[in-house]
């Protein structure tokens, strides 16, 4: 069987690194792996995944994607983990948020390949919902209340209009262990642990419903979608956690 290509866009982020770890830890992996970074490429990531290719890509401009085509080729699966993912940062710069979180340059790049046979697995959020009740269903109305949520709804709409093979995962708060190269953003469990171990008090939100999900469960879902797509068994076009 020919080896299949997986590209993790945003491979330096929290979920991206956990995915790379899982894909590269598969025994006799049938996959060639590549990932993208935007700010800088941490040395410890290169050391941890020596068999994978790393590309500098900026989704705001699309810069760097041509180098992926040349050195890696068309991926069979793209997992898009790249985003401005901190809601406070999104409020501060709505224009940048839209241009990064709506993957227009990524889809333009994918559309340039002769055949449209790449599966795009795109990470969305439970913040597409208003957050006033628990256990939203996929077909509940999306009423985002912040810039981050609005950009994710716009991304979902853009993808469904412009690409036929996709799965969108509306994840809630992702928790789990720190990554190989520690990410700069605050992680939920580590933050709570830090507060409690200092004997400090913490204030939590009490006016929204969330369904936190363990990072390795998200990884398992993405890996299942990948292997089903590659074996020809994935018939669905959208999927939500
Ligand atoms: N973590 C959660 O609790 C959670 C919950 C729900 C949904 N999600 C969604 O899941 C996905 C992954 O989340 P995460 O926590 O892993 O995010 P993250 O840690 O913030 O990582 C974001 C990634 O995006 C890259 N990136 C940022 N700006 C970019 C740009 N202009 N062009 C290309 N890449 C860019 C970053 O690259 P550099 O590091 O190199 O700058 C990094 O690799 C996101 O779509 C997020 O919205 C996350």
mmCIF file of N, CA and C in Angstrom, residues 106-237:
data_model
loop_
_atom_site.group_PDB
_atom_site.id
_atom_site.type_symbol
_atom_site.label_atom_id
_atom_site.label_comp_id
_atom_site.label_asym_id
_atom_site.label_seq_id
_atom_site.Cartn_x
_atom_site.Cartn_y
_atom_site.Cartn_z
ATOM 1 N N UNK A 106 -5.973 28.260 3.061
ATOM 2 C CA UNK A 106 -5.748 26.811 3.082
ATOM 3 C C UNK A 106 -6.602 26.126 2.016
ATOM 4 N N UNK A 107 -7.870 26.551 1.915
ATOM 5 C CA UNK A 107 -8.753 25.921 0.927
ATOM 6 C C UNK A 107 -8.387 26.333 -0.498
ATOM 7 N N UNK A 108 -7.927 27.565 -0.639
ATOM 8 C CA UNK A 108 -7.467 27.994 -1.980
ATOM 9 C C UNK A 108 -6.302 27.104 -2.413
ATOM 10 N N UNK A 109 -5.415 26.841 -1.460
ATOM 11 C CA UNK A 109 -4.249 25.983 -1.749
ATOM 12 C C UNK A 109 -4.702 24.558 -2.088
ATOM 13 N N UNK A 110 -5.616 24.003 -1.298
ATOM 14 C CA UNK A 110 -6.084 22.635 -1.561
ATOM 15 C C UNK A 110 -6.790 22.541 -2.912
ATOM 16 N N UNK A 111 -7.527 23.601 -3.245
ATOM 17 C CA UNK A 111 -8.287 23.588 -4.499
ATOM 18 C C UNK A 111 -7.389 23.603 -5.728
ATOM 19 N N UNK A 112 -6.139 23.987 -5.546
ATOM 20 C CA UNK A 112 -5.237 24.058 -6.699
ATOM 21 C C UNK A 112 -4.725 22.675 -7.108
ATOM 22 N N UNK A 113 -4.888 21.667 -6.254
ATOM 23 C CA UNK A 113 -4.479 20.312 -6.660
ATOM 24 C C UNK A 113 -5.486 19.779 -7.671
ATOM 25 N N UNK A 114 -4.998 18.892 -8.550
ATOM 26 C CA UNK A 114 -5.853 18.404 -9.648
ATOM 27 C C UNK A 114 -7.089 17.690 -9.116
ATOM 28 N N UNK A 115 -6.885 16.875 -8.099
ATOM 29 C CA UNK A 115 -8.031 16.116 -7.580
ATOM 30 C C UNK A 115 -8.387 16.584 -6.174
ATOM 31 N N UNK A 116 -9.680 16.701 -5.936
ATOM 32 C CA UNK A 116 -10.130 17.196 -4.619
ATOM 33 C C UNK A 116 -10.337 16.023 -3.679
ATOM 34 N N UNK A 117 -9.260 15.244 -3.446
ATOM 35 C CA UNK A 117 -9.472 14.050 -2.626
ATOM 36 C C UNK A 117 -8.759 14.107 -1.276
ATOM 37 N N UNK A 118 -8.617 15.318 -0.756
ATOM 38 C CA UNK A 118 -8.052 15.483 0.591
ATOM 39 C C UNK A 118 -9.197 15.641 1.585
ATOM 40 N N UNK A 119 -9.093 14.927 2.717
ATOM 41 C CA UNK A 119 -10.056 15.146 3.801
ATOM 42 C C UNK A 119 -9.548 16.284 4.677
ATOM 43 N N UNK A 120 -10.401 17.283 4.898
ATOM 44 C CA UNK A 120 -10.058 18.371 5.822
ATOM 45 C C UNK A 120 -10.777 18.126 7.146
ATOM 46 N N UNK A 121 -9.992 17.929 8.207
ATOM 47 C CA UNK A 121 -10.574 17.841 9.554
ATOM 48 C C UNK A 121 -10.297 19.186 10.215
ATOM 49 N N UNK A 122 -11.370 19.888 10.517
ATOM 50 C CA UNK A 122 -11.217 21.272 11.007
ATOM 51 C C UNK A 122 -11.721 21.382 12.438
ATOM 52 N N UNK A 123 -10.931 22.053 13.270
ATOM 53 C CA UNK A 123 -11.323 22.231 14.674
ATOM 54 C C UNK A 123 -12.150 23.488 14.832
ATOM 55 N N UNK A 124 -13.373 23.273 15.331
ATOM 56 C CA UNK A 124 -14.222 24.405 15.675
ATOM 57 C C UNK A 124 -14.362 24.413 17.200
ATOM 58 N N UNK A 125 -15.430 24.986 17.706
ATOM 59 C CA UNK A 125 -15.548 25.183 19.148
ATOM 60 C C UNK A 125 -17.008 25.117 19.585
ATOM 61 N N UNK A 126 -17.214 24.833 20.879
ATOM 62 C CA UNK A 126 -18.576 24.931 21.410
ATOM 63 C C UNK A 126 -18.982 26.400 21.585
ATOM 64 N N UNK A 127 -18.057 27.311 21.373
ATOM 65 C CA UNK A 127 -18.412 28.737 21.488
ATOM 66 C C UNK A 127 -19.152 29.256 20.244
ATOM 67 N N UNK A 128 -19.501 28.332 19.340
ATOM 68 C CA UNK A 128 -20.432 28.719 18.265
ATOM 69 C C UNK A 128 -21.852 28.850 18.842
ATOM 70 N N UNK A 129 -22.061 28.248 20.029
ATOM 71 C CA UNK A 129 -23.390 28.313 20.656
ATOM 72 C C UNK A 129 -23.454 29.469 21.649
ATOM 73 N N UNK A 130 -24.683 29.799 22.021
ATOM 74 C CA UNK A 130 -24.876 30.923 22.947
ATOM 75 C C UNK A 130 -24.380 30.586 24.359
ATOM 76 N N UNK A 131 -24.428 29.297 24.712
ATOM 77 C CA UNK A 131 -23.897 28.880 26.012
ATOM 78 C C UNK A 131 -24.870 28.997 27.165
ATOM 79 N N UNK A 132 -26.158 29.012 26.856
ATOM 80 C CA UNK A 132 -27.136 29.195 27.932
ATOM 81 C C UNK A 132 -27.787 27.880 28.371
ATOM 82 N N UNK A 133 -27.434 26.780 27.714
ATOM 83 C CA UNK A 133 -27.939 25.473 28.161
ATOM 84 C C UNK A 133 -26.835 24.441 27.948
ATOM 85 N N UNK A 134 -27.039 23.271 28.526
ATOM 86 C CA UNK A 134 -26.000 22.258 28.380
ATOM 87 C C UNK A 134 -26.351 21.298 27.251
ATOM 88 N N UNK A 135 -25.349 20.557 26.806
ATOM 89 C CA UNK A 135 -25.504 19.498 25.806
ATOM 90 C C UNK A 135 -26.215 19.950 24.536
ATOM 91 N N UNK A 136 -25.634 20.946 23.898
ATOM 92 C CA UNK A 136 -26.143 21.349 22.583
ATOM 93 C C UNK A 136 -25.999 20.197 21.595
ATOM 94 N N UNK A 137 -26.892 20.184 20.622
ATOM 95 C CA UNK A 137 -26.815 19.180 19.555
ATOM 96 C C UNK A 137 -26.281 19.877 18.300
ATOM 97 N N UNK A 138 -25.805 19.036 17.375
ATOM 98 C CA UNK A 138 -25.195 19.586 16.163
ATOM 99 C C UNK A 138 -26.119 20.541 15.433
ATOM 100 N N UNK A 139 -27.418 20.218 15.418
ATOM 101 C CA UNK A 139 -28.305 21.073 14.629
ATOM 102 C C UNK A 139 -28.951 22.198 15.438
ATOM 103 N N UNK A 140 -28.501 22.407 16.680
ATOM 104 C CA UNK A 140 -28.966 23.594 17.421
ATOM 105 C C UNK A 140 -28.444 24.850 16.716
ATOM 106 N N UNK A 141 -29.191 25.929 16.927
ATOM 107 C CA UNK A 141 -28.796 27.178 16.265
ATOM 108 C C UNK A 141 -27.456 27.675 16.803
ATOM 109 N N UNK A 142 -26.623 28.174 15.899
ATOM 110 C CA UNK A 142 -25.357 28.769 16.353
ATOM 111 C C UNK A 142 -25.591 30.254 16.625
ATOM 112 N N UNK A 143 -25.274 30.643 17.876
ATOM 113 C CA UNK A 143 -25.408 32.062 18.257
ATOM 114 C C UNK A 143 -24.137 32.458 19.006
ATOM 115 N N UNK A 144 -23.064 32.727 18.268
ATOM 116 C CA UNK A 144 -21.818 33.055 18.954
ATOM 117 C C UNK A 144 -21.915 34.402 19.660
ATOM 118 N N UNK A 145 -21.326 34.475 20.849
ATOM 119 C CA UNK A 145 -21.440 35.719 21.615
ATOM 120 C C UNK A 145 -20.111 36.474 21.676
ATOM 121 N N UNK A 146 -19.096 35.941 21.021
ATOM 122 C CA UNK A 146 -17.809 36.659 21.026
ATOM 123 C C UNK A 146 -17.145 36.540 19.647
ATOM 124 N N UNK A 147 -16.075 37.282 19.472
ATOM 125 C CA UNK A 147 -15.393 37.322 18.162
ATOM 126 C C UNK A 147 -14.860 35.937 17.805
ATOM 127 N N UNK A 148 -14.295 35.249 18.790
ATOM 128 C CA UNK A 148 -13.768 33.891 18.548
ATOM 129 C C UNK A 148 -14.870 32.986 17.980
ATOM 130 N N UNK A 149 -16.025 32.956 18.660
ATOM 131 C CA UNK A 149 -17.138 32.118 18.202
ATOM 132 C C UNK A 149 -17.628 32.535 16.824
ATOM 133 N N UNK A 150 -17.679 33.843 16.597
ATOM 134 C CA UNK A 150 -18.144 34.327 15.277
ATOM 135 C C UNK A 150 -17.184 33.878 14.172
ATOM 136 N N UNK A 151 -15.896 33.928 14.473
ATOM 137 C CA UNK A 151 -14.922 33.521 13.443
ATOM 138 C C UNK A 151 -15.049 32.022 13.163
ATOM 139 N N UNK A 152 -15.397 31.243 14.179
ATOM 140 C CA UNK A 152 -15.520 29.802 13.986
ATOM 141 C C UNK A 152 -16.789 29.463 13.190
ATOM 142 N N UNK A 153 -17.866 30.202 13.431
ATOM 143 C CA UNK A 153 -19.086 29.994 12.620
ATOM 144 C C UNK A 153 -18.775 30.362 11.168
ATOM 145 N N UNK A 154 -18.088 31.472 10.978
ATOM 146 C CA UNK A 154 -17.732 31.893 9.609
ATOM 147 C C UNK A 154 -16.863 30.824 8.945
ATOM 148 N N UNK A 155 -15.960 30.225 9.715
ATOM 149 C CA UNK A 155 -15.089 29.180 9.164
ATOM 150 C C UNK A 155 -15.916 27.959 8.747
ATOM 151 N N UNK A 156 -16.838 27.546 9.604
ATOM 152 C CA UNK A 156 -17.678 26.379 9.282
ATOM 153 C C UNK A 156 -18.453 26.631 7.987
ATOM 154 N N UNK A 157 -19.014 27.844 7.889
ATOM 155 C CA UNK A 157 -19.805 28.154 6.687
ATOM 156 C C UNK A 157 -18.913 28.180 5.448
ATOM 157 N N UNK A 158 -17.746 28.750 5.607
ATOM 158 C CA UNK A 158 -16.818 28.848 4.472
ATOM 159 C C UNK A 158 -16.410 27.454 3.990
ATOM 160 N N UNK A 159 -16.105 26.583 4.937
ATOM 161 C CA UNK A 159 -15.665 25.224 4.571
ATOM 162 C C UNK A 159 -16.808 24.470 3.890
ATOM 163 N N UNK A 160 -18.015 24.553 4.477
ATOM 164 C CA UNK A 160 -19.115 23.768 3.866
ATOM 165 C C UNK A 160 -19.444 24.258 2.457
ATOM 166 N N UNK A 161 -19.186 25.527 2.197
ATOM 167 C CA UNK A 161 -19.465 26.055 0.859
ATOM 168 C C UNK A 161 -18.362 25.715 -0.140
ATOM 169 N N UNK A 162 -17.131 25.596 0.337
ATOM 170 C CA UNK A 162 -16.004 25.549 -0.584
ATOM 171 C C UNK A 162 -15.233 24.232 -0.625
ATOM 172 N N UNK A 163 -15.608 23.262 0.180
ATOM 173 C CA UNK A 163 -14.882 21.984 0.164
ATOM 174 C C UNK A 163 -15.860 20.870 0.448
ATOM 175 N N UNK A 164 -15.741 19.758 -0.297
ATOM 176 C CA UNK A 164 -16.776 18.733 -0.079
ATOM 177 C C UNK A 164 -16.377 17.685 0.952
ATOM 178 N N UNK A 165 -15.091 17.416 1.108
ATOM 179 C CA UNK A 165 -14.679 16.350 2.040
ATOM 180 C C UNK A 165 -14.179 16.974 3.337
ATOM 181 N N UNK A 166 -15.048 17.054 4.314
ATOM 182 C CA UNK A 166 -14.595 17.682 5.554
ATOM 183 C C UNK A 166 -15.311 17.087 6.757
ATOM 184 N N UNK A 167 -14.650 17.222 7.891
ATOM 185 C CA UNK A 167 -15.280 16.912 9.179
ATOM 186 C C UNK A 167 -14.969 18.085 10.095
ATOM 187 N N UNK A 168 -15.992 18.591 10.744
ATOM 188 C CA UNK A 168 -15.798 19.723 11.651
ATOM 189 C C UNK A 168 -16.057 19.251 13.071
ATOM 190 N N UNK A 169 -15.090 19.458 13.944
ATOM 191 C CA UNK A 169 -15.213 19.011 15.337
ATOM 192 C C UNK A 169 -15.427 20.230 16.228
ATOM 193 N N UNK A 170 -16.618 20.320 16.821
ATOM 194 C CA UNK A 170 -16.915 21.453 17.714
ATOM 195 C C UNK A 170 -16.504 21.090 19.130
ATOM 196 N N UNK A 171 -15.226 21.178 19.372
ATOM 197 C CA UNK A 171 -14.717 20.781 20.682
ATOM 198 C C UNK A 171 -15.036 21.830 21.739
ATOM 199 N N UNK A 172 -15.197 21.354 22.981
ATOM 200 C CA UNK A 172 -15.244 22.274 24.114
ATOM 201 C C UNK A 172 -13.813 22.403 24.663
ATOM 202 N N UNK A 173 -13.670 22.888 25.894
ATOM 203 C CA UNK A 173 -12.346 23.068 26.504
ATOM 204 C C UNK A 173 -11.573 21.747 26.446
ATOM 205 N N UNK A 174 -10.360 21.800 25.906
ATOM 206 C CA UNK A 174 -9.542 20.588 25.811
ATOM 207 C C UNK A 174 -8.553 20.579 26.977
ATOM 208 N N UNK A 175 -8.540 19.493 27.733
ATOM 209 C CA UNK A 175 -7.611 19.419 28.868
ATOM 210 C C UNK A 175 -6.731 18.181 28.756
ATOM 211 N N UNK A 176 -5.603 18.223 29.461
ATOM 212 C CA UNK A 176 -4.703 17.073 29.455
ATOM 213 C C UNK A 176 -3.302 17.521 29.808
ATOM 214 N N UNK A 177 -2.324 16.631 29.580
ATOM 215 C CA UNK A 177 -0.942 16.951 29.964
ATOM 216 C C UNK A 177 -0.337 18.056 29.104
ATOM 217 N N UNK A 178 0.699 18.681 29.629
ATOM 218 C CA UNK A 178 1.456 19.678 28.869
ATOM 219 C C UNK A 178 2.102 18.991 27.652
ATOM 220 N N UNK A 179 2.480 19.779 26.666
ATOM 221 C CA UNK A 179 3.036 19.243 25.425
ATOM 222 C C UNK A 179 4.559 19.092 25.525
ATOM 223 N N UNK A 180 5.140 18.407 24.540
ATOM 224 C CA UNK A 180 6.601 18.206 24.505
ATOM 225 C C UNK A 180 7.319 19.556 24.549
ATOM 226 N N UNK A 181 6.885 20.465 23.697
ATOM 227 C CA UNK A 181 7.406 21.827 23.764
ATOM 228 C C UNK A 181 6.297 22.671 24.404
ATOM 229 N N UNK A 182 6.473 23.090 25.656
ATOM 230 C CA UNK A 182 5.351 23.713 26.373
ATOM 231 C C UNK A 182 4.737 24.886 25.612
ATOM 232 N N UNK A 183 3.411 24.892 25.544
ATOM 233 C CA UNK A 183 2.729 25.979 24.820
ATOM 234 C C UNK A 183 2.627 27.205 25.736
ATOM 235 N N UNK A 184 2.644 28.401 25.139
ATOM 236 C CA UNK A 184 2.638 29.607 25.968
ATOM 237 C C UNK A 184 1.306 29.866 26.663
ATOM 238 N N UNK A 185 0.205 29.314 26.104
ATOM 239 C CA UNK A 185 -1.078 29.699 26.697
ATOM 240 C C UNK A 185 -1.375 28.897 27.970
ATOM 241 N N UNK A 186 -2.236 29.469 28.802
ATOM 242 C CA UNK A 186 -2.592 28.845 30.063
ATOM 243 C C UNK A 186 -3.457 27.613 29.796
ATOM 244 N N UNK A 187 -3.118 26.483 30.428
ATOM 245 C CA UNK A 187 -3.881 25.244 30.248
ATOM 246 C C UNK A 187 -4.756 25.019 31.473
ATOM 247 N N UNK A 188 -5.994 24.519 31.275
ATOM 248 C CA UNK A 188 -6.952 24.504 32.384
ATOM 249 C C UNK A 188 -6.510 23.735 33.625
ATOM 250 N N UNK A 189 -6.111 22.458 33.458
ATOM 251 C CA UNK A 189 -5.765 21.638 34.628
ATOM 252 C C UNK A 189 -4.510 22.196 35.311
ATOM 253 N N UNK A 190 -3.525 22.567 34.489
ATOM 254 C CA UNK A 190 -2.262 23.072 35.042
ATOM 255 C C UNK A 190 -2.502 24.379 35.799
ATOM 256 N N UNK A 191 -3.420 25.203 35.279
ATOM 257 C CA UNK A 191 -3.726 26.469 35.950
ATOM 258 C C UNK A 191 -4.391 26.203 37.309
ATOM 259 N N UNK A 192 -5.381 25.298 37.320
ATOM 260 C CA UNK A 192 -6.085 24.976 38.577
ATOM 261 C C UNK A 192 -5.087 24.391 39.579
ATOM 262 N N UNK A 193 -4.232 23.490 39.089
ATOM 263 C CA UNK A 193 -3.236 22.863 39.957
ATOM 264 C C UNK A 193 -2.323 23.922 40.576
ATOM 265 N N UNK A 194 -1.906 24.894 39.753
ATOM 266 C CA UNK A 194 -1.016 25.954 40.238
ATOM 267 C C UNK A 194 -1.693 26.782 41.326
ATOM 268 N N UNK A 195 -2.945 27.130 41.090
ATOM 269 C CA UNK A 195 -3.681 27.952 42.056
ATOM 270 C C UNK A 195 -3.832 27.196 43.376
ATOM 271 N N UNK A 196 -4.273 25.924 43.270
ATOM 272 C CA UNK A 196 -4.526 25.152 44.495
ATOM 273 C C UNK A 196 -3.230 24.876 45.252
ATOM 274 N N UNK A 197 -2.162 24.589 44.498
ATOM 275 C CA UNK A 197 -0.924 24.254 45.208
ATOM 276 C C UNK A 197 -0.330 25.485 45.900
ATOM 277 N N UNK A 198 -0.704 26.664 45.465
ATOM 278 C CA UNK A 198 -0.252 27.878 46.177
ATOM 279 C C UNK A 198 -1.189 28.218 47.341
ATOM 280 N N UNK A 199 -2.295 27.466 47.429
ATOM 281 C CA UNK A 199 -3.284 27.740 48.465
ATOM 282 C C UNK A 199 -4.111 28.976 48.147
ATOM 283 N N UNK A 200 -4.105 29.391 46.866
ATOM 284 C CA UNK A 200 -4.877 30.583 46.474
ATOM 285 C C UNK A 200 -6.327 30.208 46.186
ATOM 286 N N UNK A 201 -7.163 31.247 46.093
ATOM 287 C CA UNK A 201 -8.547 31.018 45.677
ATOM 288 C C UNK A 201 -8.659 31.385 44.200
ATOM 289 N N UNK A 202 -9.584 30.717 43.492
ATOM 290 C CA UNK A 202 -9.781 31.055 42.078
ATOM 291 C C UNK A 202 -11.254 31.321 41.837
ATOM 292 N N UNK A 203 -11.512 32.235 40.922
ATOM 293 C CA UNK A 203 -12.909 32.481 40.556
ATOM 294 C C UNK A 203 -13.210 31.850 39.212
ATOM 295 N N UNK A 204 -14.302 31.151 39.129
ATOM 296 C CA UNK A 204 -14.694 30.519 37.871
ATOM 297 C C UNK A 204 -15.947 31.178 37.312
ATOM 298 N N UNK A 205 -16.143 31.002 36.004
ATOM 299 C CA UNK A 205 -17.408 31.458 35.425
ATOM 300 C C UNK A 205 -18.539 30.613 35.998
ATOM 301 N N UNK A 206 -19.721 31.218 36.096
ATOM 302 C CA UNK A 206 -20.867 30.474 36.630
ATOM 303 C C UNK A 206 -22.083 30.725 35.741
ATOM 304 N N UNK A 207 -21.833 31.311 34.557
ATOM 305 C CA UNK A 207 -22.959 31.681 33.708
ATOM 306 C C UNK A 207 -22.818 31.098 32.302
ATOM 307 N N UNK A 208 -22.068 29.992 32.174
ATOM 308 C CA UNK A 208 -22.001 29.334 30.876
ATOM 309 C C UNK A 208 -21.830 27.836 31.090
ATOM 310 N N UNK A 209 -22.280 27.050 30.112
ATOM 311 C CA UNK A 209 -22.173 25.599 30.185
ATOM 312 C C UNK A 209 -21.073 25.136 29.240
ATOM 313 N N UNK A 210 -20.158 24.311 29.720
ATOM 314 C CA UNK A 210 -19.096 23.762 28.874
ATOM 315 C C UNK A 210 -19.012 22.250 29.111
ATOM 316 N N UNK A 211 -18.466 21.529 28.164
ATOM 317 C CA UNK A 211 -18.295 20.078 28.295
ATOM 318 C C UNK A 211 -16.836 19.746 28.006
ATOM 319 N N UNK A 212 -15.930 19.949 28.965
ATOM 320 C CA UNK A 212 -14.500 19.723 28.706
ATOM 321 C C UNK A 212 -14.235 18.316 28.170
ATOM 322 N N UNK A 213 -13.209 18.223 27.336
ATOM 323 C CA UNK A 213 -12.899 16.942 26.696
ATOM 324 C C UNK A 213 -11.392 16.692 26.818
ATOM 325 N N UNK A 214 -11.057 15.440 27.121
ATOM 326 C CA UNK A 214 -9.660 15.037 27.305
ATOM 327 C C UNK A 214 -8.950 15.046 25.950
ATOM 328 N N UNK A 215 -7.758 15.613 25.913
ATOM 329 C CA UNK A 215 -7.067 15.795 24.630
ATOM 330 C C UNK A 215 -6.875 14.471 23.894
ATOM 331 N N UNK A 216 -6.614 13.390 24.659
ATOM 332 C CA UNK A 216 -6.353 12.115 23.965
ATOM 333 C C UNK A 216 -7.633 11.549 23.356
ATOM 334 N N UNK A 217 -8.794 11.939 23.886
ATOM 335 C CA UNK A 217 -10.054 11.529 23.242
ATOM 336 C C UNK A 217 -10.234 12.265 21.909
ATOM 337 N N UNK A 218 -9.868 13.543 21.888
ATOM 338 C CA UNK A 218 -9.958 14.292 20.619
ATOM 339 C C UNK A 218 -9.013 13.674 19.593
ATOM 340 N N UNK A 219 -7.812 13.329 20.053
ATOM 341 C CA UNK A 219 -6.820 12.708 19.160
ATOM 342 C C UNK A 219 -7.361 11.383 18.616
ATOM 343 N N UNK A 220 -7.978 10.589 19.486
ATOM 344 C CA UNK A 220 -8.517 9.284 19.047
ATOM 345 C C UNK A 220 -9.582 9.477 17.966
ATOM 346 N N UNK A 221 -10.436 10.480 18.148
ATOM 347 C CA UNK A 221 -11.482 10.752 17.147
ATOM 348 C C UNK A 221 -10.841 11.149 15.809
ATOM 349 N N UNK A 222 -9.835 12.003 15.883
ATOM 350 C CA UNK A 222 -9.181 12.463 14.640
ATOM 351 C C UNK A 222 -8.473 11.289 13.959
ATOM 352 N N UNK A 223 -7.855 10.438 14.752
ATOM 353 C CA UNK A 223 -7.184 9.281 14.148
ATOM 354 C C UNK A 223 -8.193 8.320 13.525
ATOM 355 N N UNK A 224 -9.348 8.166 14.161
ATOM 356 C CA UNK A 224 -10.374 7.274 13.592
ATOM 357 C C UNK A 224 -10.891 7.846 12.267
ATOM 358 N N UNK A 225 -11.109 9.170 12.231
ATOM 359 C CA UNK A 225 -11.565 9.791 10.986
ATOM 360 C C UNK A 225 -10.512 9.607 9.890
ATOM 361 N N UNK A 226 -9.253 9.788 10.274
ATOM 362 C CA UNK A 226 -8.155 9.643 9.305
ATOM 363 C C UNK A 226 -8.130 8.237 8.717
ATOM 364 N N UNK A 227 -8.161 7.227 9.600
ATOM 365 C CA UNK A 227 -8.006 5.872 9.058
ATOM 366 C C UNK A 227 -9.244 5.460 8.272
ATOM 367 N N UNK A 228 -10.409 5.957 8.674
ATOM 368 C CA UNK A 228 -11.614 5.611 7.881
ATOM 369 C C UNK A 228 -11.575 6.269 6.514
ATOM 370 N N UNK A 229 -11.086 7.504 6.460
ATOM 371 C CA UNK A 229 -10.995 8.193 5.169
ATOM 372 C C UNK A 229 -10.033 7.450 4.259
ATOM 373 N N UNK A 230 -8.926 7.063 4.851
ATOM 374 C CA UNK A 230 -7.887 6.428 4.052
ATOM 375 C C UNK A 230 -8.309 5.034 3.596
ATOM 376 N N UNK A 231 -9.101 4.365 4.420
ATOM 377 C CA UNK A 231 -9.535 3.031 3.991
ATOM 378 C C UNK A 231 -10.828 3.089 3.170
ATOM 379 N N UNK A 232 -11.322 4.289 2.918
ATOM 380 C CA UNK A 232 -12.508 4.432 2.071
ATOM 381 C C UNK A 232 -13.818 4.223 2.806
ATOM 382 N N UNK A 233 -13.764 4.227 4.165
ATOM 383 C CA UNK A 233 -14.976 3.942 4.917
ATOM 384 C C UNK A 233 -15.668 5.174 5.469
ATOM 385 N N UNK A 234 -15.084 6.345 5.214
ATOM 386 C CA UNK A 234 -15.693 7.547 5.792
ATOM 387 C C UNK A 234 -16.662 8.159 4.785
ATOM 388 N N UNK A 235 -17.941 8.023 5.074
ATOM 389 C CA UNK A 235 -18.943 8.527 4.147
ATOM 390 C C UNK A 235 -19.550 9.827 4.650
ATOM 391 N N UNK A 236 -19.419 10.082 5.957
ATOM 392 C CA UNK A 236 -20.003 11.311 6.492
ATOM 393 C C UNK A 236 -19.192 12.512 6.032
ATOM 394 N N UNK A 237 -19.829 13.674 6.024
ATOM 395 C CA UNK A 237 -19.083 14.870 5.650
ATOM 396 C C UNK A 237 -18.993 15.873 6.789
#
